[in-house]
CSV table of C-alpha atoms in Angstrom, one decimal:
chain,number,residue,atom,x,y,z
A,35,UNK,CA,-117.4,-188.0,-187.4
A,36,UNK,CA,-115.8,-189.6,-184.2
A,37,UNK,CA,-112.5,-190.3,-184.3
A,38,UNK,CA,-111.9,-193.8,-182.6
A,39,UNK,CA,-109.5,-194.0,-179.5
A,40,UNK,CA,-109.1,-196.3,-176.3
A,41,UNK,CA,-111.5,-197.3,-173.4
A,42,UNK,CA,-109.7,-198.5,-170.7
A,43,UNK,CA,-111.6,-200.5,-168.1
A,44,UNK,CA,-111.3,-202.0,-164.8
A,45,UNK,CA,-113.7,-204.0,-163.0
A,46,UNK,CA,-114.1,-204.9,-159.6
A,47,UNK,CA,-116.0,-208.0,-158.7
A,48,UNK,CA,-117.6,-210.5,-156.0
A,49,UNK,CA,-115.6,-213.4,-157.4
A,50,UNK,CA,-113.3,-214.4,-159.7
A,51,UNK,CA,-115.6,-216.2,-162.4
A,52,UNK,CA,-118.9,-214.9,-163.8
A,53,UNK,CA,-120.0,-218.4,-164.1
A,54,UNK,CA,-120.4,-219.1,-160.7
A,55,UNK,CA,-122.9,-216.0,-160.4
A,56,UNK,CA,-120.3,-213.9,-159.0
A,57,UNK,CA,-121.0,-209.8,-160.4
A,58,UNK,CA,-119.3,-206.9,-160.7
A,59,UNK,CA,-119.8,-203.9,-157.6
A,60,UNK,CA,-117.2,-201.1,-159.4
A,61,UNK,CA,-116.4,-200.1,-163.2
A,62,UNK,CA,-113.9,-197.6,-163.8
A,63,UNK,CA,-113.6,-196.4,-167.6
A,64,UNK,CA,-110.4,-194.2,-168.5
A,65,UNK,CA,-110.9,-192.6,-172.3
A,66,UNK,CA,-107.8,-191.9,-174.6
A,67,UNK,CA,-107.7,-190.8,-177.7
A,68,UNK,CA,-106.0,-192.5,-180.5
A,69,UNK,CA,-102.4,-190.7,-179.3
A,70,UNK,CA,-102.8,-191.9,-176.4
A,71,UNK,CA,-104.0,-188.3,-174.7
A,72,UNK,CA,-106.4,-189.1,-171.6
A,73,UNK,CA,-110.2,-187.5,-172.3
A,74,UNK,CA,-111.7,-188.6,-169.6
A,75,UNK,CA,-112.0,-191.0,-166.3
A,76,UNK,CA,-115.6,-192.3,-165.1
A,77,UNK,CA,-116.6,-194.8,-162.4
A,78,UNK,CA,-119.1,-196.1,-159.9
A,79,UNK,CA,-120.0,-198.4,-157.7
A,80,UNK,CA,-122.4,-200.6,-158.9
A,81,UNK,CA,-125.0,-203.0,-156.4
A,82,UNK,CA,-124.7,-206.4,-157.5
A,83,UNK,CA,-127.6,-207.6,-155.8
A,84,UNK,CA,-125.5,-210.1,-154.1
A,85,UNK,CA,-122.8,-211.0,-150.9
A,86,UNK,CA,-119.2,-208.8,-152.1
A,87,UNK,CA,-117.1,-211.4,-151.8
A,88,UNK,CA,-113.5,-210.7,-150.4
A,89,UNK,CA,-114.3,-207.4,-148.9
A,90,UNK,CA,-110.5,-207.4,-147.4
A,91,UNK,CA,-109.2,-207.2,-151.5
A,92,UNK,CA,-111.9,-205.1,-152.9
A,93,UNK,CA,-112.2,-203.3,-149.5
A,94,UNK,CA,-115.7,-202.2,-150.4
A,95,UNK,CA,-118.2,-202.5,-147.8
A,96,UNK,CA,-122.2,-203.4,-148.5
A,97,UNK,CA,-123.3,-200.3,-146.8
A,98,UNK,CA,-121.4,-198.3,-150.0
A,99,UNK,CA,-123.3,-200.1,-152.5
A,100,UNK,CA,-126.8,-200.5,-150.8
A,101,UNK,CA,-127.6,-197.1,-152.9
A,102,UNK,CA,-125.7,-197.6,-155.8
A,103,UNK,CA,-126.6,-198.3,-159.4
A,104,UNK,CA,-127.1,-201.7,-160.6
A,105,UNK,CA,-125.5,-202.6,-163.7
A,106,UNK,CA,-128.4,-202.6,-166.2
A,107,UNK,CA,-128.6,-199.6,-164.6
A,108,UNK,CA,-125.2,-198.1,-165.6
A,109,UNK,CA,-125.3,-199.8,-168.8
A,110,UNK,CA,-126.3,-197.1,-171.1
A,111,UNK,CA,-123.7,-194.7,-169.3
A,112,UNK,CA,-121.1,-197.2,-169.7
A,113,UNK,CA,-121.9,-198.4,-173.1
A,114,UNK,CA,-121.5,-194.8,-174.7
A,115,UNK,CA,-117.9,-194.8,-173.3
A,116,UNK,CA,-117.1,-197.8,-175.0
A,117,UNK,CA,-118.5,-197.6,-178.5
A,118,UNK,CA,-116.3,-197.0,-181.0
A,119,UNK,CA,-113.4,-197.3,-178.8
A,120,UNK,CA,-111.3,-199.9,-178.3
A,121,UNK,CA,-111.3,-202.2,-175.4
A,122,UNK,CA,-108.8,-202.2,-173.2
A,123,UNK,CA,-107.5,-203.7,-170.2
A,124,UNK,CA,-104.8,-205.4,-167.9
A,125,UNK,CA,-105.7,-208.9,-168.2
A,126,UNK,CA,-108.2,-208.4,-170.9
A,127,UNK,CA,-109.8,-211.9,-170.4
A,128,UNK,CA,-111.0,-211.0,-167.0
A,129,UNK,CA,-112.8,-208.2,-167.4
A,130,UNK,CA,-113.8,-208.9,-171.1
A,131,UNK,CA,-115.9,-212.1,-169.2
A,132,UNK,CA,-118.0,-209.9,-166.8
A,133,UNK,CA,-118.3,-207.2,-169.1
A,134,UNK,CA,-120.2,-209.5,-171.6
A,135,UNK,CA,-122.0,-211.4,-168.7
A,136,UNK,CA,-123.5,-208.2,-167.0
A,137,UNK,CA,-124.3,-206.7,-170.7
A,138,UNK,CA,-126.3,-210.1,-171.7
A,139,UNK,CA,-128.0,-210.1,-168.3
A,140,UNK,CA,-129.1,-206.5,-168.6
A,141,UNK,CA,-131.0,-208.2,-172.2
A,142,UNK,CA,-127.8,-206.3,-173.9
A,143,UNK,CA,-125.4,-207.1,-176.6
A,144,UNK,CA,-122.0,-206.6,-177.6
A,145,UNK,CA,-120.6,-206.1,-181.1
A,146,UNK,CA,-119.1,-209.3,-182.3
A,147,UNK,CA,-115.2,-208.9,-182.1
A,148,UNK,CA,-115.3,-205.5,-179.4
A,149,UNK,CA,-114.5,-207.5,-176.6
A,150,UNK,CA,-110.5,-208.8,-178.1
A,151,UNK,CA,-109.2,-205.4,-177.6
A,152,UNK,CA,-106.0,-205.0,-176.3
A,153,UNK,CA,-104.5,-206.3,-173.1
A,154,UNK,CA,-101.7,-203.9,-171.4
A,155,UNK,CA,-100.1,-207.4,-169.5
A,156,UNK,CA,-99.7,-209.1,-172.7
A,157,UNK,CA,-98.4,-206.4,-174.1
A,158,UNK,CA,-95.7,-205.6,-171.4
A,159,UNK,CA,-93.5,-208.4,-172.7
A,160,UNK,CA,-92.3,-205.8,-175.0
A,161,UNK,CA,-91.8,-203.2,-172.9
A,162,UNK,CA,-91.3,-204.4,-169.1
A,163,UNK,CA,-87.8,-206.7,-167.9
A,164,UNK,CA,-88.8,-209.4,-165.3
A,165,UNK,CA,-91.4,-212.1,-165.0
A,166,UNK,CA,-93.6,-209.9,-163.1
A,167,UNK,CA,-96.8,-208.6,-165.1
A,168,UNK,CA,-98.7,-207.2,-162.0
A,169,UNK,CA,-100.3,-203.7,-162.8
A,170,UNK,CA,-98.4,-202.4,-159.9
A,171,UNK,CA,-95.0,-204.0,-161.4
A,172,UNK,CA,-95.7,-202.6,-164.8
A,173,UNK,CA,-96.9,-198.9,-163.4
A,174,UNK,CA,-93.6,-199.4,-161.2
A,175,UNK,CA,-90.8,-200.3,-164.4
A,176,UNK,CA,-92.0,-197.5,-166.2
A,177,UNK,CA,-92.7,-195.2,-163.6
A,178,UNK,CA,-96.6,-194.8,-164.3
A,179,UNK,CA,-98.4,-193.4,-161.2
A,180,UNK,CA,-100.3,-195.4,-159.7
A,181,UNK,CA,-103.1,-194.8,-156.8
A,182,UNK,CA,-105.2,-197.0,-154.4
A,183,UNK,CA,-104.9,-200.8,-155.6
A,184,UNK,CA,-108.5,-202.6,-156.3
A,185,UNK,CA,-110.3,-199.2,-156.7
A,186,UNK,CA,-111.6,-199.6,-160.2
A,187,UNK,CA,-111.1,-196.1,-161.0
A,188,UNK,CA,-107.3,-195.7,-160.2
A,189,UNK,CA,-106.7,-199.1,-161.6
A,190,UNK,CA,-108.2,-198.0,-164.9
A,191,UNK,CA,-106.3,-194.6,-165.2
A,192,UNK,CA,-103.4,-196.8,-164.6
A,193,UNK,CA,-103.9,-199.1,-166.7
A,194,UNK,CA,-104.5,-195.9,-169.2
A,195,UNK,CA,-100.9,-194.6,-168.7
A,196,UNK,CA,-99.3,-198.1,-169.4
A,197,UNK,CA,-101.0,-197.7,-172.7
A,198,UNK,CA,-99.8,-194.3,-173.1
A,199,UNK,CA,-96.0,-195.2,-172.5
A,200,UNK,CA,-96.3,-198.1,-174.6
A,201,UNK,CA,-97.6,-196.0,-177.2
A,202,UNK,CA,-94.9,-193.1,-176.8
A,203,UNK,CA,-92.0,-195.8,-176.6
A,204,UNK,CA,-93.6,-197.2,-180.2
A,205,UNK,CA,-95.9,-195.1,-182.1
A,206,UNK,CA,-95.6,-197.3,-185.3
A,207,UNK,CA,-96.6,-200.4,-183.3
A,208,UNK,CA,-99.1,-201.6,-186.3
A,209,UNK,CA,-101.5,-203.1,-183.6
A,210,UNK,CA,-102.8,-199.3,-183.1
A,211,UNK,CA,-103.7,-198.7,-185.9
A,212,UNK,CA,-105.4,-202.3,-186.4
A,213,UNK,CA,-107.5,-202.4,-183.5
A,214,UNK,CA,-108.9,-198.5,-184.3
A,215,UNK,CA,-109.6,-199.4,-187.8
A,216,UNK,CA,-111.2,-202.4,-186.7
A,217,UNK,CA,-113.5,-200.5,-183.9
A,218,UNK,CA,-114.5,-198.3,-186.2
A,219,UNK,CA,-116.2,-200.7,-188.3
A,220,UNK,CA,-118.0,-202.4,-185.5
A,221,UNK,CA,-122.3,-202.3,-185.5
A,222,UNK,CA,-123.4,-201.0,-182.1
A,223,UNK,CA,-127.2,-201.3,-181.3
A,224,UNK,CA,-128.9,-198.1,-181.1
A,225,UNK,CA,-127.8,-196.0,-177.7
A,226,UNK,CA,-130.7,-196.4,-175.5
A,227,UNK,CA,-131.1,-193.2,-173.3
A,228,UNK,CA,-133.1,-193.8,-170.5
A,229,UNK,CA,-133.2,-191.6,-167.3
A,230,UNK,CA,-130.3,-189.7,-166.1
A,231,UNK,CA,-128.6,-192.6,-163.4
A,232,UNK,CA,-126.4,-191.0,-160.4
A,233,UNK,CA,-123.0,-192.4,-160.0
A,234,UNK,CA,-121.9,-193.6,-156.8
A,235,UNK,CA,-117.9,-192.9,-155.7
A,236,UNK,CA,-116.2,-194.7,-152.9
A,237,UNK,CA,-114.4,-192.1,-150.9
A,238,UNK,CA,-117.4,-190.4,-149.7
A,239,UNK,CA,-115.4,-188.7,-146.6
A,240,UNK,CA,-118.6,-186.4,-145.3
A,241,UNK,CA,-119.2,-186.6,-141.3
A,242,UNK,CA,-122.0,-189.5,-141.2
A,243,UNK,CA,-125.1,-188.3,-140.5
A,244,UNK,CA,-126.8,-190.5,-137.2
A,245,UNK,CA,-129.6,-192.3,-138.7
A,246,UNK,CA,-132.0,-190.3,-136.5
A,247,UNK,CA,-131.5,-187.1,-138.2
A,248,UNK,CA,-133.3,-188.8,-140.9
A,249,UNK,CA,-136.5,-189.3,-139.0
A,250,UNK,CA,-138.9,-186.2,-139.6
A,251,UNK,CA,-138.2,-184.0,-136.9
A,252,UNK,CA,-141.9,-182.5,-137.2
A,253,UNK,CA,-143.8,-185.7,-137.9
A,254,UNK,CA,-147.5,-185.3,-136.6
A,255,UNK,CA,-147.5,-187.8,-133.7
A,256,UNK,CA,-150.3,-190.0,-133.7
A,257,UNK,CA,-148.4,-193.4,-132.3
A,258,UNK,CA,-149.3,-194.9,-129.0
A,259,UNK,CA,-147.8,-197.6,-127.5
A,260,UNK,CA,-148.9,-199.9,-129.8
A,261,UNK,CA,-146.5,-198.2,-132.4
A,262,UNK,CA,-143.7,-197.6,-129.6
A,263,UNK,CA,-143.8,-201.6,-129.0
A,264,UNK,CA,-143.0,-202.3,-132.3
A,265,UNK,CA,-140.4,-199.8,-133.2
A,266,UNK,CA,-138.7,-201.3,-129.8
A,267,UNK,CA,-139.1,-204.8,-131.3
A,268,UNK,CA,-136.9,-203.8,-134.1
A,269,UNK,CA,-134.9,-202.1,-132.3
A,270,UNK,CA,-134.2,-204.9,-129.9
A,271,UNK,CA,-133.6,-207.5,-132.7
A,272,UNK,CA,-131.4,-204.7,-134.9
A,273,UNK,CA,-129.1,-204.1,-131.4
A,274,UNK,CA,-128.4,-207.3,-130.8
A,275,UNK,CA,-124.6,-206.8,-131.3
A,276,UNK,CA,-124.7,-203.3,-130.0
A,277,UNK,CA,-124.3,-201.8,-133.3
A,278,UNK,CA,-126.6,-200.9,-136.3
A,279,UNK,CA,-125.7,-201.7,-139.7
A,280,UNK,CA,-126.4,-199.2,-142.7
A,281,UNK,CA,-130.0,-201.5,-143.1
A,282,UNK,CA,-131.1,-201.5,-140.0
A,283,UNK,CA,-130.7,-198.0,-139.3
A,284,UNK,CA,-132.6,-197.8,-143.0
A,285,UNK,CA,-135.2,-200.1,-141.8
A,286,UNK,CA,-135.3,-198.1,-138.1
A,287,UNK,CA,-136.2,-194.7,-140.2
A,288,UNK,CA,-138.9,-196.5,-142.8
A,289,UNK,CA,-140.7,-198.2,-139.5
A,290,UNK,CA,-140.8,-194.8,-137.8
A,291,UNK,CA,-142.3,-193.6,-140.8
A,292,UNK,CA,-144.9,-196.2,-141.4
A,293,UNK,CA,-145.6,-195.3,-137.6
A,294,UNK,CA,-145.4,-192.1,-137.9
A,295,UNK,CA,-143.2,-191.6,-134.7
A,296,UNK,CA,-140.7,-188.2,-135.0
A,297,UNK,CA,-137.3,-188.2,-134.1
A,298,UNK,CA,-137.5,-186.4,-130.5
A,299,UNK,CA,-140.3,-190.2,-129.9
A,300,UNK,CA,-137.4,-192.0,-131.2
A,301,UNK,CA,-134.7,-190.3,-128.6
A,302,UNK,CA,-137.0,-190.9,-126.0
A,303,UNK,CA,-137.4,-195.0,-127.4
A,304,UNK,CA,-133.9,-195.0,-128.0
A,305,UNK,CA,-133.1,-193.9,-124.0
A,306,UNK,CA,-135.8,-196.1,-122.7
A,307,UNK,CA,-134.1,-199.2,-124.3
A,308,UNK,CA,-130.8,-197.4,-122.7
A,309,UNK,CA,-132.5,-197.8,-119.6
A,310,UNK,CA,-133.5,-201.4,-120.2
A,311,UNK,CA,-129.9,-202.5,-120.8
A,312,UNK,CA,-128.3,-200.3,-117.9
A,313,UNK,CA,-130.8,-201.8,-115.5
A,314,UNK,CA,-130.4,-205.2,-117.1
A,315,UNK,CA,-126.6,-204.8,-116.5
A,316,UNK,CA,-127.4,-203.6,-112.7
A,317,UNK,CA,-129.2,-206.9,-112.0
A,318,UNK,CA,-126.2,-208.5,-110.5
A,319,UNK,CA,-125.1,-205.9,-108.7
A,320,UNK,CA,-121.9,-204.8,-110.4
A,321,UNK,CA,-120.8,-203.6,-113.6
A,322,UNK,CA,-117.9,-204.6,-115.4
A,323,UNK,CA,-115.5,-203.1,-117.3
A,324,UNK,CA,-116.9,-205.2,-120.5
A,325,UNK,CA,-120.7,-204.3,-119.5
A,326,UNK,CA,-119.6,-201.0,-119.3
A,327,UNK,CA,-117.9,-200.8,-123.0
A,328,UNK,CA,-120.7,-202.7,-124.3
A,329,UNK,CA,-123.3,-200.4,-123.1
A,330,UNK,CA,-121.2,-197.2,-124.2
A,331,UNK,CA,-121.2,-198.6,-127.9
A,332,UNK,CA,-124.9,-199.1,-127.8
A,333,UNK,CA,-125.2,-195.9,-126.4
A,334,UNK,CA,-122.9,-194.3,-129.5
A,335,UNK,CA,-125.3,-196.7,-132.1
A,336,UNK,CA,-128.5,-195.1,-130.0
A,337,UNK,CA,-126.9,-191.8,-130.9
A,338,UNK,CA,-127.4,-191.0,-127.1
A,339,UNK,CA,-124.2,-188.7,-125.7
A,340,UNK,CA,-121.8,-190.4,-123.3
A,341,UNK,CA,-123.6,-188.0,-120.3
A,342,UNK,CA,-127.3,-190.1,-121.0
A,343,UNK,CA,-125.5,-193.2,-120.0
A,344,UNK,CA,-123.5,-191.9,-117.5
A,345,UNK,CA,-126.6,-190.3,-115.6
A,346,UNK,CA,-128.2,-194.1,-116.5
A,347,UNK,CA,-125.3,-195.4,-114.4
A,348,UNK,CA,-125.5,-193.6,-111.5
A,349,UNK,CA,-129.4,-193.8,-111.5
A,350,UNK,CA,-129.2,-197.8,-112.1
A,351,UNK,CA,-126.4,-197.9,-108.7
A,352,UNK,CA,-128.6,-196.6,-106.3
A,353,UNK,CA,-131.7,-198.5,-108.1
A,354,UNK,CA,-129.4,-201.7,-107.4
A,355,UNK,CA,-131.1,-202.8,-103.9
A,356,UNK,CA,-134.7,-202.7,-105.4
A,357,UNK,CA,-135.0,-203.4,-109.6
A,358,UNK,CA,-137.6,-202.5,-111.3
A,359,UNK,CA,-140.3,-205.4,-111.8
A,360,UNK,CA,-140.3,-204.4,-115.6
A,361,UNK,CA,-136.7,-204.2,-116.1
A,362,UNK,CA,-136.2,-206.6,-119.5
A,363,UNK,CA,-133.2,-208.1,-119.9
A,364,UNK,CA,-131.9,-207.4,-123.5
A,365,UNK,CA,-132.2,-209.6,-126.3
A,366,UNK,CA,-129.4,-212.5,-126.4
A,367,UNK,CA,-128.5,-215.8,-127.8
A,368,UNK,CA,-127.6,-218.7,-125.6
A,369,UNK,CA,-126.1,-222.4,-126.3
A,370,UNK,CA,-128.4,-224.3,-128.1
A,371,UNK,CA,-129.4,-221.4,-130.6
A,372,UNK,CA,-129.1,-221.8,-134.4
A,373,UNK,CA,-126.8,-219.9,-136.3
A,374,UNK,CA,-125.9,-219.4,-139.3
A,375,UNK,CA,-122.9,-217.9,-141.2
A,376,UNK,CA,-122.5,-215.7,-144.4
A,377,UNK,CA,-119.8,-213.6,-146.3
A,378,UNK,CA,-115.9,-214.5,-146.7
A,379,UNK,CA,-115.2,-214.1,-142.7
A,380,UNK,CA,-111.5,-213.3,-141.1
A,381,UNK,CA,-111.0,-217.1,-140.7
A,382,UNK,CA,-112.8,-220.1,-142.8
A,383,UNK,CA,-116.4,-220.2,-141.6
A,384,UNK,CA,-116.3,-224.4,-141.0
A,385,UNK,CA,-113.5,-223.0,-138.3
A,386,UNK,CA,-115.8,-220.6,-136.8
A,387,UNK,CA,-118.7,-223.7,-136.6
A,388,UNK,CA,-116.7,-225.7,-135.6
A,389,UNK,CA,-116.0,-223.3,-132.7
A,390,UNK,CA,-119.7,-222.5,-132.2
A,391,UNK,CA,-120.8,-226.4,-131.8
A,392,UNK,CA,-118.3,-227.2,-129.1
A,393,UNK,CA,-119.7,-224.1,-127.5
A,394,UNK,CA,-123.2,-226.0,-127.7
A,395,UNK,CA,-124.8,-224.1,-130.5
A,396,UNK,CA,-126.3,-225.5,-133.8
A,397,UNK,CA,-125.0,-224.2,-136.9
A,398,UNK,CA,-127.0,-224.4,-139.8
A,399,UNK,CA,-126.1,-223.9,-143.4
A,400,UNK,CA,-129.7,-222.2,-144.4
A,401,UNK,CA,-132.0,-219.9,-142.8
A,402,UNK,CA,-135.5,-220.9,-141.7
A,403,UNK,CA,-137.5,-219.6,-139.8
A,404,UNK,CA,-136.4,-220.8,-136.8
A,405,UNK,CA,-132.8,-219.8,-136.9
A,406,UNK,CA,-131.6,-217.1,-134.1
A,407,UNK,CA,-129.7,-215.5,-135.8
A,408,UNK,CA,-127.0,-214.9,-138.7
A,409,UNK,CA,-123.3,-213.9,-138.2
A,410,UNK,CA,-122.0,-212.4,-141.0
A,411,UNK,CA,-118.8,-211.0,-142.5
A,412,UNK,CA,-120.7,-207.6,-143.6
A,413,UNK,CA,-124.1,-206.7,-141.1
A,414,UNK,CA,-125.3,-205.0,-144.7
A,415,UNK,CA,-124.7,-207.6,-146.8
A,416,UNK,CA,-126.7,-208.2,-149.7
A,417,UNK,CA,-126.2,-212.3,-149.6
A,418,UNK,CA,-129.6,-214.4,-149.9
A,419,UNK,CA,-129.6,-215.5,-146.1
A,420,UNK,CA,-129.3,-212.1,-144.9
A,421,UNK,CA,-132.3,-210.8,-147.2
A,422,UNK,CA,-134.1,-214.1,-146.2
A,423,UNK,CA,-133.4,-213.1,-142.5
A,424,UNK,CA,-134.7,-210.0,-142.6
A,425,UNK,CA,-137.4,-211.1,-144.2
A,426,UNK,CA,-138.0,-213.5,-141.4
A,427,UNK,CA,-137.3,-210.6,-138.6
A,428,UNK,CA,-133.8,-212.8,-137.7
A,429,UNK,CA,-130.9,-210.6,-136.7
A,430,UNK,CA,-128.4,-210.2,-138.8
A,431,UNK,CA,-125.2,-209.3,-137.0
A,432,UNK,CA,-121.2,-208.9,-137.3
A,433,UNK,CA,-118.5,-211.0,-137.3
A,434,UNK,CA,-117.5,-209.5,-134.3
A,435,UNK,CA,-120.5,-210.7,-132.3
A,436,UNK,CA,-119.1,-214.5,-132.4
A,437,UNK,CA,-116.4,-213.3,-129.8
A,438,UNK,CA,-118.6,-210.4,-128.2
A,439,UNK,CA,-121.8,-212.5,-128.4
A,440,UNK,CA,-121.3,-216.1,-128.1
A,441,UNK,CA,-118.3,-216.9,-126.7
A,442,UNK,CA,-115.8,-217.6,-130.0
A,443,UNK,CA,-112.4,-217.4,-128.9
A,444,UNK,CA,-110.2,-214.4,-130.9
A,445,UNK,CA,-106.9,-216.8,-130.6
């Protein structure tokens, strides 16, 4: 029979309240046994089909989550860690709410009574001096390690070695004993096993692959220039700010696909649109130090080396006196352009719109179809105007593009 011991849990989330639809994008579960003795640590990432909120807390970015589980998903991984256990957590009440939201959205229940477990910050007014009753404080009085703040993993095993001293420093504490003879009396449903779900870890240090090393090297080529206009389309729209999100670059390969244009086509479309921009930048004559930085990072997004451009360059000088007819100059956003905003930015977003107006743009709250383009706080992001502007084939950009792009003053 299983001998009932401690889940310890920590949850990252969008938001502070699962009632204003805010979801959880990292669990991390820490298993004791009833001494106390850590079993085992598990976590992921999970996609909550929605905008991540304060990435500068969480510090998780949307292009880490794009391929991550969903929580229904997880469910039946993270459900077996918790039955028959007890619940744990530091500040119970927090992640007791979104553990029971996500379970009853996934059309799962709880056992009546699981989720008032034990919480390690009330219980540090037995065991920890000061008015402090931070994890980090707690960790810090009785010298539990600690690792990276907000990374649901680490905070969990913390969490899990609070619960350990407090259980070393009283082993008679009757609350123990209560709480494991009350799990173990506890109904869970039947344990649903559906197909085996991959985890996905934050940390992932491997060199990034470029998105074209994707793109079937060996593809039979059938596109014309049909195909070639289109994948340029996309790629005009997805360059806009000289860099390509984790989408883009995912819609880039699934176009080329559908097209069925190989990778050495795509080099060859990715240096044409080189050549658009350099000659573009030519037009007046000059190049400045800015067009020159800005054409260098679209080079690096192209995945074209530094040589391509500078050939480009030299080509484009003596080109200067007679431009091309065709030269296109790339795609931008002028005064008078709608915009629209998403995702918790560096500064309040009615600052940033307020900026934008007196610049002469129109900043709109939702996206239509006839917006130019949305700025947001993450180019991946998962919020409903970004999906709505892709949708729509409206660019969907970084913050950084308001000072790079339209003119937004950094001061």
């Amino acid at each position: 029979m299983y001998e009932p011991g401690f889940a310890v849990i920590d949850l990252e989330t969008t938001g502070l309240n699962p009632r204003y639809h805010h979801r959880v994008v990292e669990v991390g579960i820490v298993t004791l046994d009833a001494t106390g003795r850590v079993l085992d640590r598990w976590e992921s990432l999970v996609n909550p089909q929605r905008d991540l909120g304060p990435q500068s807390i969480h510090g998780i970015r949307a292009a880490q989550v794009l391929e991550a589980p969903t929580f229904a998903e997880l469910a039946p991984a993270i459900s077996s860690r918790l039955r028959g256990n007890v619940l744990v957590a530091h500040n119970l009440s927090f992640d007791a709410a979104f553990l029971e939201h996500e379970f009853t959205r996934a059309g799962l229940t709880l056992p009546p009574m699981f989720l008032q477990g034990l919480c390690t910050m009330r219980l540090s007014h037995d065991y920890v001096f000061g008015n402090a009753r931070s994890l980090a404080h707690c960790c810090e009085f009785l010298s539990v390690p600690t690792g990276s703040a907000h990374c649901a993993g680490d905070d969990a095993e913390a969490a899990a070695g609070l619960l350990s001293r407090y259980i070393d420093m009283d082993p008679n504490r009757p609350d123990w004993e209560k709480h494991l003879s009350a799990v173990s009396q506890l109904a869970w449903p039947p344990l649903e096993h559906g197909p085996l779900v991959r985890t996905v870890q934050r940390g992932f240090t491997a060199e990034p692959v470029h998105f074209l090393q994707r793109i079937t090297a060996h593809m039979t080529e059938f596109s014309g220039p049909a195909e070639d206009e289109e994948y340029l389309m996309l790629l005009e729209r997805a360059m806009l700010d000289r860099h390509l999100s984790y989408t883009e670059q995912q819609e880039l390969v699934a176009l080329a696909q559908v097209l069925g244009i190989g990778r050495q086509r795509c080099n060859d479309l990715h240096r044409y649109y080189l050549e658009q921009l350099v000659t573009a930048a030519w037009a007046d004559g000059v190049i400045t130090p800015d067009e020159e930085k800005d054409l260098r990072l679209a080079a690096d997004a192209l995945g074209l080396p530094g040589k391509v451009l500078d050939d480009e360059l030299a080509k484009g000088q003596k080109e200067t006196d007679t431009p091309s007819p065709t030269a296109k100059a790339p795609l931008s956003v002028a005064p008078g352009s709608i915009v629209v905003l998403t995702g918790a930015m560096t500064r309040p977003r009615d600052q940033f719109a307020s900026a934008l107006r007196d610049l002469g743009y129109v900043v709109a709250d939702n996206v239509t179809k006839k917006t130019d383009v949305v700025v947001a706080a993450d180019p991946d992001t998962l919020s409903g105007k970004a999906g709505k502007a892709r949708k729509y084939g409206i660019p969907v950009v970084a913050e950084d593009f308001l000072f790079t792009g339209l003119g937004v003053s950094r001061v």
